Coordinates of C-alpha atoms in Angstrom, one line a residue:
X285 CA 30.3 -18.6 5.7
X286 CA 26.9 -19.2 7.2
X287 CA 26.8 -22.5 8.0
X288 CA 29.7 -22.1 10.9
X289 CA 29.1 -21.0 14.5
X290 CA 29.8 -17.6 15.5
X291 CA 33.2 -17.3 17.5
X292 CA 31.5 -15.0 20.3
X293 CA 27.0 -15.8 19.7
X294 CA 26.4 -13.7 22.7
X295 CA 28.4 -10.7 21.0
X296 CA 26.6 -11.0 17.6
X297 CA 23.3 -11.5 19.5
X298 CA 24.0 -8.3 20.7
X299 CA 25.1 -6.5 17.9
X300 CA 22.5 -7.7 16.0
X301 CA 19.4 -6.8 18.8
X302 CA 21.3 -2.9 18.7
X303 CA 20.8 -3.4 15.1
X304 CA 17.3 -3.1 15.4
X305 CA 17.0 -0.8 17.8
X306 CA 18.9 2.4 17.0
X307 CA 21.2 3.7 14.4
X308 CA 24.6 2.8 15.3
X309 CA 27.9 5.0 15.1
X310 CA 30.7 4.1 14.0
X311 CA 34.0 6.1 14.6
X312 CA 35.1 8.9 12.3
X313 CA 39.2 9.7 10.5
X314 CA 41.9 7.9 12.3
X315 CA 44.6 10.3 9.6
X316 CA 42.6 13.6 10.6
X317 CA 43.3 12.7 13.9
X318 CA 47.2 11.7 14.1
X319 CA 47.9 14.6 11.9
X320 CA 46.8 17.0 14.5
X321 CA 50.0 15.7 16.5
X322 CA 52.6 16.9 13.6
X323 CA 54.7 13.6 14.5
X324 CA 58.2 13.8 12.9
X325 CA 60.2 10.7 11.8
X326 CA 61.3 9.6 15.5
X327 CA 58.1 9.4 16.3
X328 CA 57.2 7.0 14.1
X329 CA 60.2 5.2 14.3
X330 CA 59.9 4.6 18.4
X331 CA 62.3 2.9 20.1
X332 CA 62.4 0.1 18.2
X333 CA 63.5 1.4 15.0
X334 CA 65.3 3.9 16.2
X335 CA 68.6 2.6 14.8
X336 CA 67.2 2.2 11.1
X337 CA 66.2 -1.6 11.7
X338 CA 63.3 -3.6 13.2
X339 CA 65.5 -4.3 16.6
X340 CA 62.9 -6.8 17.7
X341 CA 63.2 -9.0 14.5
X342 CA 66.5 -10.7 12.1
X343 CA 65.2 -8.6 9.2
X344 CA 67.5 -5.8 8.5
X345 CA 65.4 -2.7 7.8
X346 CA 66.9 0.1 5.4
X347 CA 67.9 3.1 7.3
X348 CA 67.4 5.1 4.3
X349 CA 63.4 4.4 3.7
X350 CA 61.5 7.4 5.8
X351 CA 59.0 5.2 7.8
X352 CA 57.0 9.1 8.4
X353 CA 53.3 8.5 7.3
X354 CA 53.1 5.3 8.1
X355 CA 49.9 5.5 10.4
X356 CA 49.9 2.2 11.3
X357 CA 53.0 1.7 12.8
X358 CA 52.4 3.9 15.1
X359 CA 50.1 1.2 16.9
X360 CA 53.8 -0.2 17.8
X361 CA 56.3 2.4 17.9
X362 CA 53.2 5.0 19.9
X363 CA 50.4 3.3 20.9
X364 CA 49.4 5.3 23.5
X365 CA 48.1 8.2 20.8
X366 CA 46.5 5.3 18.9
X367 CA 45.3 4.3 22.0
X368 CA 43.6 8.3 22.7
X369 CA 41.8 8.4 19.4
X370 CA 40.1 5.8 20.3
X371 CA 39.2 6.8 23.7
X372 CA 38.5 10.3 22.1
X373 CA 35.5 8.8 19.3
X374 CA 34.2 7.0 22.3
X375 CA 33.7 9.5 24.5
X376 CA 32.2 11.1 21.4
X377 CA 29.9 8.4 21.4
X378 CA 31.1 5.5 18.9
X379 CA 29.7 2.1 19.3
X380 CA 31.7 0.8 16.8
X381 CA 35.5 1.6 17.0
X382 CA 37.7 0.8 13.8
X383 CA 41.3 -0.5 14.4
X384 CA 44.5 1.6 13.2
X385 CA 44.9 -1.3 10.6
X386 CA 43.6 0.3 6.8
X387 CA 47.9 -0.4 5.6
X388 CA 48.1 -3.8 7.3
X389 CA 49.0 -5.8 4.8
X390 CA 52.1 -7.4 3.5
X391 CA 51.4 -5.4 -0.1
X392 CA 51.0 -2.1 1.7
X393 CA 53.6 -2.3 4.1
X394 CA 56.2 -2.9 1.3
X395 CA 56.8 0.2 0.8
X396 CA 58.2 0.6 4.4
X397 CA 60.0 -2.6 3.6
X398 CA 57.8 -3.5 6.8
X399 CA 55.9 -6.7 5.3
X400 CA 56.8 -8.9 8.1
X401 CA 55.2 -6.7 10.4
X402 CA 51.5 -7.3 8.7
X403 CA 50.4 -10.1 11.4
X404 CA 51.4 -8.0 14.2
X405 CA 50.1 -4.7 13.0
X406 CA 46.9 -6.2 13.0
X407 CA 46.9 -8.5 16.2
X408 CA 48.2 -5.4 18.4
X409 CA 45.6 -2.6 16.4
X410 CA 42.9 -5.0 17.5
X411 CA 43.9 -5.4 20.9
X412 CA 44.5 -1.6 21.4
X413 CA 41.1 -1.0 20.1
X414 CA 39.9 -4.0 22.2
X415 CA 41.2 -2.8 25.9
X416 CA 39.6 1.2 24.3
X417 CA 36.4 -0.8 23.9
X418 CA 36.5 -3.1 26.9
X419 CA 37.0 0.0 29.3
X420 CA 34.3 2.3 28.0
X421 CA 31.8 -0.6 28.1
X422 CA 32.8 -1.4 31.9
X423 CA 32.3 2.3 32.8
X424 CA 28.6 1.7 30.9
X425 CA 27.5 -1.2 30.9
X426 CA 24.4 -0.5 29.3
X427 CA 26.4 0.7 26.1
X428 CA 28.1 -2.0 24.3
X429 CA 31.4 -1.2 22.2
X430 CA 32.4 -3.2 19.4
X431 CA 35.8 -3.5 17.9
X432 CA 35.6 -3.8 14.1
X433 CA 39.2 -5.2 12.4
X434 CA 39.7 -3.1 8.9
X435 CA 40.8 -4.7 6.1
X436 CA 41.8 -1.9 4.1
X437 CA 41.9 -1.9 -0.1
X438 CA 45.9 -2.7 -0.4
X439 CA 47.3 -0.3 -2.7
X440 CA 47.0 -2.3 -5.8
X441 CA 44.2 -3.0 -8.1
X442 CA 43.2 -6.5 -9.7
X443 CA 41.0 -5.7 -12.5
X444 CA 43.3 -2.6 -13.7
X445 CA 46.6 -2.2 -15.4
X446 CA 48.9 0.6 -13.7
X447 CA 50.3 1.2 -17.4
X448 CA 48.0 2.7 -19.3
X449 CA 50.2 1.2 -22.4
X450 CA 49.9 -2.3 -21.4
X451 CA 45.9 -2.8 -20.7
X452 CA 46.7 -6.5 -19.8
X453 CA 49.4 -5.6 -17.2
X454 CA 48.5 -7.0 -13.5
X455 CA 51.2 -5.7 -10.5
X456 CA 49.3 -8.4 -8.4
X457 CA 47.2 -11.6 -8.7
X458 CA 44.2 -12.6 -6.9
X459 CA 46.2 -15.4 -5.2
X460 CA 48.2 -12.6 -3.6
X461 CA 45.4 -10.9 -2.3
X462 CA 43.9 -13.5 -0.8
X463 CA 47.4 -14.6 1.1
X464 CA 48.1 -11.1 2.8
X465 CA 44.0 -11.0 3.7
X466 CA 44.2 -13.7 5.2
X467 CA 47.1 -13.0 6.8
X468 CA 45.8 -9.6 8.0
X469 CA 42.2 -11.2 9.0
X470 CA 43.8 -13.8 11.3
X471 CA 45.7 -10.9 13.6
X472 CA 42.4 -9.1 13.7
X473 CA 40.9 -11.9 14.7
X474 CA 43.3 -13.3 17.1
X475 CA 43.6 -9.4 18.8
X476 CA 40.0 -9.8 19.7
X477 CA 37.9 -7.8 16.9
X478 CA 33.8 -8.6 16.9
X479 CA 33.6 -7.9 13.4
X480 CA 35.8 -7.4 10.2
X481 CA 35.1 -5.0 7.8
X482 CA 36.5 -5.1 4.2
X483 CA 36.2 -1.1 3.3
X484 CA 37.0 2.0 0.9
X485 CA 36.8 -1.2 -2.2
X486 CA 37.8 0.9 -5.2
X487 CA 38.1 -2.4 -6.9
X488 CA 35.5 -5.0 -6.5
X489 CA 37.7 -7.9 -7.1
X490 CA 40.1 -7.3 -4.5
X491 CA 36.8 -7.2 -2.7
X492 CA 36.0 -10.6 -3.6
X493 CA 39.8 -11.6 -2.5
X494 CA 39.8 -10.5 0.8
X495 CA 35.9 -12.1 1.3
X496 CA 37.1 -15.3 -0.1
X497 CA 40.2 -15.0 2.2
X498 CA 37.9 -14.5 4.9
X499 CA 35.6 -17.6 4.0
X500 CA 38.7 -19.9 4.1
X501 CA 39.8 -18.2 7.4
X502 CA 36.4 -19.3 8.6
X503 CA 36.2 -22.8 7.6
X504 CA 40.2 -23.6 8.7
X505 CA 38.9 -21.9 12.1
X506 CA 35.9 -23.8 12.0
X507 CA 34.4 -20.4 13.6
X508 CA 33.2 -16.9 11.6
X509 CA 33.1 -13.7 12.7
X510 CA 30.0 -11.3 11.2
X511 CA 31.8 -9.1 8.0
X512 CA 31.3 -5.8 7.4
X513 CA 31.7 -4.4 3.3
X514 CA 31.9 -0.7 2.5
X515 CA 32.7 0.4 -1.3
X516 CA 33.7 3.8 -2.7
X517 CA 32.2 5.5 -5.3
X518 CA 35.8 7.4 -6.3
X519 CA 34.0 10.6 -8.2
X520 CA 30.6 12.1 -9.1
X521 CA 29.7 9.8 -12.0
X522 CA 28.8 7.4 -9.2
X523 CA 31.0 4.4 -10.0
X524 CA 34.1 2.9 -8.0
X525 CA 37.2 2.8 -9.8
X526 CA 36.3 -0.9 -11.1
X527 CA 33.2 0.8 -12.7
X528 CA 30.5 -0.4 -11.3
X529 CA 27.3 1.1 -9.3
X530 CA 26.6 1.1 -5.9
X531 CA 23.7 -1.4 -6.8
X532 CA 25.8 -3.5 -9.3
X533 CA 28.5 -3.2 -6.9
X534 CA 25.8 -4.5 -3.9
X535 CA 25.0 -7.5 -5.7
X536 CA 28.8 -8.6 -6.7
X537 CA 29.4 -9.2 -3.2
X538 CA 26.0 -10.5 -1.4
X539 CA 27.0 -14.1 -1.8
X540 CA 29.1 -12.9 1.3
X541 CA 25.8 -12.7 3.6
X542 CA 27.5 -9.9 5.0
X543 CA 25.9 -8.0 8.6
X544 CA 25.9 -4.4 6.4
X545 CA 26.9 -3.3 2.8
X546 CA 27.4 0.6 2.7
X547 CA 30.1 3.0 1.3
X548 CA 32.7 5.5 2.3
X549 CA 35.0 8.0 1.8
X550 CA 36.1 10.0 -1.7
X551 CA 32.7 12.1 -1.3
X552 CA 30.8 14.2 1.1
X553 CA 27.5 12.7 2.6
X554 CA 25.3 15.2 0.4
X555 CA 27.3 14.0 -2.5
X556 CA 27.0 9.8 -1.3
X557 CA 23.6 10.1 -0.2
X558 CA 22.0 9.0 -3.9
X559 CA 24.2 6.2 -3.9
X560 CA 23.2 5.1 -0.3
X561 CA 19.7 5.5 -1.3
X562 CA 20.4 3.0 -3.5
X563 CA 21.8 0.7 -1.3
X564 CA 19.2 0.9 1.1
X565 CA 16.6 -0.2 -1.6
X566 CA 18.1 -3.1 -2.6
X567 CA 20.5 -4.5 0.4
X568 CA 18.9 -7.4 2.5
X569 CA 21.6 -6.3 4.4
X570 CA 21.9 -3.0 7.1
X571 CA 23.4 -0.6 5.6
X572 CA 26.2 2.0 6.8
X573 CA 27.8 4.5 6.1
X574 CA 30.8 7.0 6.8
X575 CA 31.7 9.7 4.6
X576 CA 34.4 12.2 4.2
X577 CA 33.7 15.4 5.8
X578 CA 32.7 17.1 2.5
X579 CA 35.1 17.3 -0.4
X580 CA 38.8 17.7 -0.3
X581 CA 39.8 21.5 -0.7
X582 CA 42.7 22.9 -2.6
X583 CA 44.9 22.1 0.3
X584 CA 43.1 18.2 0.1
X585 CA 41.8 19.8 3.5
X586 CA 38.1 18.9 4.3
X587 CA 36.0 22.1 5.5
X588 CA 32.7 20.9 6.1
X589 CA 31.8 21.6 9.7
X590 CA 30.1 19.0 12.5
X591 CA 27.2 21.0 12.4
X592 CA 27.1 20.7 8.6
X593 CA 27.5 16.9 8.1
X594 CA 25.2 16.1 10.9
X595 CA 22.6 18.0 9.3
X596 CA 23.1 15.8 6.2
X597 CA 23.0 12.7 8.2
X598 CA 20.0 13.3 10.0
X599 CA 18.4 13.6 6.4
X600 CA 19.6 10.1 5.9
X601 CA 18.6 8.9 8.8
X602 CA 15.1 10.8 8.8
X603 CA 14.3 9.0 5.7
X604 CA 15.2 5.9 6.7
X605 CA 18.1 4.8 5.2
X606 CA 21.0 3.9 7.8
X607 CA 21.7 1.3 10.0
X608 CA 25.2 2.2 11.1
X609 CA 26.7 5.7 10.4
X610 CA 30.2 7.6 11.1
X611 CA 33.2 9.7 9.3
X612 CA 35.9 9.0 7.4
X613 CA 38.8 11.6 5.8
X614 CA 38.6 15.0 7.6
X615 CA 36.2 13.4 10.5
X616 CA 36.9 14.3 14.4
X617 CA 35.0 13.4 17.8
X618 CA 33.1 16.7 17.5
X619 CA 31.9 15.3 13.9
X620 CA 31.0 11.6 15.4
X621 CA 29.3 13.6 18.4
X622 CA 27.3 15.9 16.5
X623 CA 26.9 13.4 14.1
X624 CA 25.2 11.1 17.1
X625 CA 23.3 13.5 18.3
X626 CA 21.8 14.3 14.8
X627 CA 20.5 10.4 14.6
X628 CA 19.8 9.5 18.3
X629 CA 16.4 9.8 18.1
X630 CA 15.9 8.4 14.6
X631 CA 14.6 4.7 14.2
X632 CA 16.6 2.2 12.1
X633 CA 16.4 1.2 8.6
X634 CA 13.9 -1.4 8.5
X635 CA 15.6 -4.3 7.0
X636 CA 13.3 -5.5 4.4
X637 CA 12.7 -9.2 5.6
X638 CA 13.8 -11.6 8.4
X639 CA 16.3 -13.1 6.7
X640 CA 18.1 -10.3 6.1
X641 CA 20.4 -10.9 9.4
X642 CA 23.5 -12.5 9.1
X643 CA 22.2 -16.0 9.0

């Protein structure tokens, strides 16, 4: 990837002087937020699949498959309230604004019976997030917003079996993978997105999928884009899903030259923090991070209060380990805010060499 010209320069310039000038934020839960509107099925559906069928394509869409909890499709069928969660993390004071796009994939969107959708989902959640961005940073100037393009995990798992009585069993191949992120990464691309980030990786070769996806992207385009990669350590033993460490897991995908390596979700930031700390000593990389907002209750509700997890960050950032920061399940504006507040007068990591920017 680094031997192609950046697609915007003056952008990554940008980014990258920011970078080393204060702690970024990134935006916090894009679920915590939609839930908070108690849709029902209509409004998911919209006008356009009001009558049980995509009435702006041929494909016939079951009427009897709930589309309900599909968050992404709401950046067609409602964009206006994808449109104010944006608005609302940067007013909270988000530099970095992630697009309504973590399901936008062929393989995710199958269960919808929606895979035809997966270019558009992510071509119109980057331009949403792009016209959020492009207004906030006209109002100030001085205050750049960037638009990062998620590639979410997909909601299958290359190096695990789904049946545990057939350890060889794959439900998808790595040549899958790398068509529907490719797919996905082109309508990020295309809707206007500064960066993409490939996050929550439970699984470190679907990781190396959607980077190798990306670094074909690239080279056909003849231009790159600076990536983002952000793991998840899935319990307290400290491992993602795949097994590995945040430090083993760090140096499976720096061939990537990636702009930041950090984690997210599953845990609390008092429960990430070792793990980050670990990052931050070995990454050539920034490093970010955006954690849950504590650890999911009974009621898989998250209790832990703006106050709290800003006091948490701060640590983080008082001892120097964060480049970018935000929030992820059980996050709102009040978390990002407090959260901003907490770092705003806290210097940078130091990256640990010059090389250590996207080259």
């Amino acid at each position: 990837m680094s031997t192609l010209p950046w697609l915007h320069p003056e952008r990554v310039a940008l980014l990258q002087r920011l970078l080393g000038e204060r702690i970024l934020i990134i935006d916090g839960g894009m679920g915590t937020m939609l839930q908070q509107h108690q849709l029902d099925e209509t409004a998911f559906r919209g006008e356009r699949f009001v009558h049980g069928h995509d009435s702006s394509h041929a494909h016939d869409h079951p009427g009897s498959c709930d589309l309900k909890g599909n968050n992404d499709l709401l950046t067609l069928t409602n964009p206006d309230i994808i449109q104010g969660v944006h608005e609302a993390y940067l007013e909270a004071g988000a530099d970095l604004v992630e697009t309504n796009t973590f399901n936008s994939t062929r393989i995710s969107q199958a269960d919808y019976h929606l895979e035809h959708l997966a270019y558009e989902l992510n071509l119109e959640g980057a331009r949403l997030a792009r016209a959020a961005c492009d207004a906030w940073e006209a109002k100030t100037p001085e205050k750049p917003r960037f638009v990062v393009g998620v590639l979410g995990p997909t909601s299958r798992t290359a190096s695990l079996s789904p049946d545990v009585n057939d350890p060889g069993f794959r439900n998808v191949t790595f040549e899958e993978l790398v068509s529907n992120y490719t797919e996905s990464a082109s309508g990020l691309i295309d809707g206007g997105a500064d960066l993409v980030m490939v996050e929550t990786i439970f699984d470190t070769l679907n990781a190396k999928a959607a980077l190798f996806a990306l670094s074909e992207l690239f080279h056909q385009r003849g231009t790159r884009v600076p990536v983002m990669i952000s793991g998840t350590i899935t319990d307290r033993s400290g491992r993602t899903l795949s097994g590995q460490t945040a430090e083993a897991f760090y140096y499976s995908v720096q061939h990537a030259r990636p702009i930041s390596v950090g984690l997210n979700c599953a845990l609390g930031a008092a429960d990430l923090r070792p793990h980050v700390q670990v990052l931050s000593n070995v990454a050539n990389s920034f490093v970010s991070t955006h954690p849950n907002a504590g650890l999911p209750n009974a009621f898989g509700e998250y209790d832990e209060t703006p106050e709290q997890m800003a006091s948490v960050i701060g640590g983080f950032a008082r001892d120097g380990l964060l480049n970018m920061v935000g929030g992820c399940c059980g996050t709102t504006p009040a978390h990002i805010k407090a959260i901003a507040d907490a770092v705003r007068d806290v210097a940078p990591r130091a990256l640990p060499s010059a090389t250590a920017k996207v080259a």
